[in-house]
Amino acid sequence: MAELVSSRLILVTAAILCSLSLRSECRSKSRFINMQCESYNESYAAFEKCKLNLLGRGRVGADMYLKLFQTPIDNCWINWSMYRRYNGFRPFLYNISTDLCQLLGNPNAISFQGLVMNAIKTGSNLNHSCPYNHDIIMDNMEFSDDFLKTLPLPQGIYKIQLRFATYKIWRVQVTVFIERKE
């Protein structure tokens, strides 16, 4: 009888340890830690909402509402910059400017722009090509490791800065800070 109880105890302990190890592997290694939104011209566009929401244990979602006052937008450029924190934020890997309307019409999923756009499309209404006749809404977009499959990043804190221009004038900037753990 004592053998049966001890073998059951060993099985239960093994099952608990396995579930704990699987749960820690399922958690994302990347998460949002801060988000900042800035409008350079409040008469053109203004942020009504720009914040991070706690969705659950270790899960953070980005929430943003950009009110556009001059529509339609059919000429839009975006500058993507990535920084890594060492002793302050230093440029890291990417600083690219591209035509957003062209990118939305024909995204390249392998490029850095394609990775960021695929991440943005999952939780926003920025999912069709130009022109844009409506406000830009991002609703609890959660950052996951799936977005970084083709871009493995070492452990650290990163800043992704997105600056948007229409008709060759910078209008808004969204800066997202991401923590990557291994």
C-alpha positions as a printed Julia matrix, in Angstrom:
182×3 Matrix{Float64}:
   0.0    0.0     0.0
   2.84   2.38    0.87
   4.47   1.58   -2.51
   1.26   2.49   -4.36
   0.96   5.79   -2.5
   4.62   6.69   -3.12
   4.39   5.82   -6.84
   1.24   7.96   -7.19
   2.98  10.78   -5.34
   5.92  10.54   -7.74
   3.58  10.6   -10.77
   1.66  13.61   -9.45
   4.9   15.45   -8.67
   6.26  14.67  -12.15
   3.01  15.88  -13.77
   3.13  19.15  -11.82
   6.79  19.75  -12.72
   6.09  19.03  -16.4
   3.15  21.43  -16.48
   5.21  24.16  -14.81
   8.07  23.76  -17.28
   5.66  23.78  -20.24
   3.91  26.88  -18.91
   7.19  28.78  -18.65
   8.11  27.79  -22.23
   4.73  29.0   -23.51
   5.2   32.49  -22.08
   6.38  35.09  -24.52
   9.99  36.2   -24.3
   9.08  39.67  -25.59
   6.67  42.27  -24.27
   5.8   45.94  -24.5
   7.15  48.0   -21.62
   6.29  51.55  -22.74
   4.6   53.44  -25.56
   4.84  57.13  -26.45
   2.83  58.99  -29.1
   3.55  62.49  -30.36
   1.79  64.64  -32.93
   3.94  67.33  -34.59
   0.87  69.2   -35.88
  -2.27  69.0   -33.74
  -4.41  70.54  -36.5
  -3.53  67.63  -38.81
  -3.74  64.67  -36.42
  -4.08  64.18  -32.66
  -3.75  61.17  -30.39
  -6.9   60.67  -28.34
  -5.5   57.5   -26.76
  -1.99  56.1   -26.45
  -1.41  53.6   -23.66
  -0.51  50.04  -22.73
  -3.1   47.74  -21.15
  -2.39  44.76  -18.93
  -4.23  41.87  -20.63
  -3.16  39.14  -18.23
  -0.17  37.8   -16.41
   2.86  38.79  -18.5
   0.66  39.97  -21.42
   0.54  43.62  -22.45
  -1.48  45.14  -25.29
  -0.98  48.47  -27.07
  -4.02  50.73  -27.36
  -3.98  53.78  -29.66
  -6.49  56.09  -31.32
  -5.21  58.64  -33.85
  -7.8   61.2   -34.92
  -7.17  62.45  -38.49
  -8.47  65.92  -39.3
  -7.4   66.2   -42.95
  -8.49  63.22  -45.02
  -8.08  61.44  -47.37
  -4.45  60.44  -46.94
  -3.04  59.03  -50.15
   0.63  60.03  -49.9
   2.25  58.67  -46.75
   5.85  57.83  -45.9
   7.13  56.04  -42.84
  10.57  56.02  -41.2
  11.37  52.89  -39.18
  14.19  53.13  -36.66
  15.33  50.52  -34.18
  17.49  51.23  -31.15
  18.98  49.04  -28.43
  19.64  50.23  -24.9
  23.25  49.95  -23.86
  24.17  53.07  -21.93
  21.33  55.05  -23.44
  19.62  54.07  -26.68
  21.94  53.5   -29.65
  20.97  52.77  -33.28
  20.59  49.03  -33.87
  20.19  47.31  -37.26
  17.51  49.42  -38.97
  16.79  52.97  -40.06
  14.62  52.76  -43.18
  12.21  55.13  -44.92
   9.6   53.76  -47.31
   6.33  54.6   -49.01
   3.62  53.33  -46.65
   0.91  53.21  -49.33
   3.09  51.0   -51.53
   4.07  48.8   -48.58
   0.44  48.29  -47.55
  -0.46  47.34  -51.11
   2.4   44.86  -51.5
   4.02  43.88  -48.18
   7.23  41.86  -48.13
   6.83  39.55  -45.13
  10.55  38.78  -44.94
  11.76  42.38  -44.55
  11.83  44.33  -41.3
   9.0   46.5   -42.6
   6.93  43.4   -43.35
   7.49  42.08  -39.82
   6.36  45.33  -38.24
   3.39  45.71  -40.61
   2.23  42.14  -39.93
   2.39  42.9   -36.21
   0.42  46.12  -36.67
  -2.21  44.52  -38.93
  -3.19  41.98  -36.27
  -4.64  44.57  -33.92
  -5.42  47.67  -35.98
  -7.46  49.01  -38.85
  -4.26  49.84  -40.76
  -4.86  46.81  -42.97
  -5.62  48.15  -46.44
  -3.81  50.3   -48.98
  -4.27  54.05  -49.39
  -6.31  56.25  -49.34
  -7.24  56.45  -45.66
 -10.51  58.26  -44.99
 -10.85  57.25  -41.35
  -9.06  57.45  -38.01
  -6.3   54.97  -37.15
  -7.23  52.6   -34.32
  -5.08  50.0   -32.6
  -7.01  47.89  -30.1
  -4.97  45.86  -27.57
  -2.33  44.77  -30.07
  -0.24  42.17  -28.25
   3.41  41.74  -29.14
   4.44  38.09  -29.41
   7.56  36.18  -30.33
   5.91  35.05  -33.59
   6.64  38.49  -35.02
  10.36  37.94  -34.46
  10.7   34.48  -35.99
  12.88  35.7   -38.86
  14.57  38.44  -36.81
  16.1   36.86  -33.71
  17.06  39.55  -31.23
  19.38  39.05  -28.27
  18.21  39.79  -24.76
  17.77  43.49  -24.02
  15.53  46.51  -24.21
  14.7   47.91  -27.65
  13.04  51.04  -28.94
  11.16  50.96  -32.24
  10.41  54.43  -33.51
   7.86  54.96  -36.29
   7.61  58.44  -37.84
   4.87  59.16  -40.37
   4.95  61.88  -43.04
   2.3   62.99  -45.5
   3.15  65.21  -48.45
   6.82  65.32  -47.29
   5.98  66.79  -43.86
   6.51  64.74  -40.66
   3.15  64.5   -38.86
   3.26  61.96  -36.01
   5.69  59.71  -34.17
   4.96  56.5   -32.27
   7.71  55.03  -30.11
   7.36  51.55  -28.63
   9.75  50.06  -26.08
  10.11  46.27  -26.07
  11.86  44.04  -23.56
  13.33  40.78  -24.86
  14.18  38.03  -22.38
  15.83  34.71  -23.09
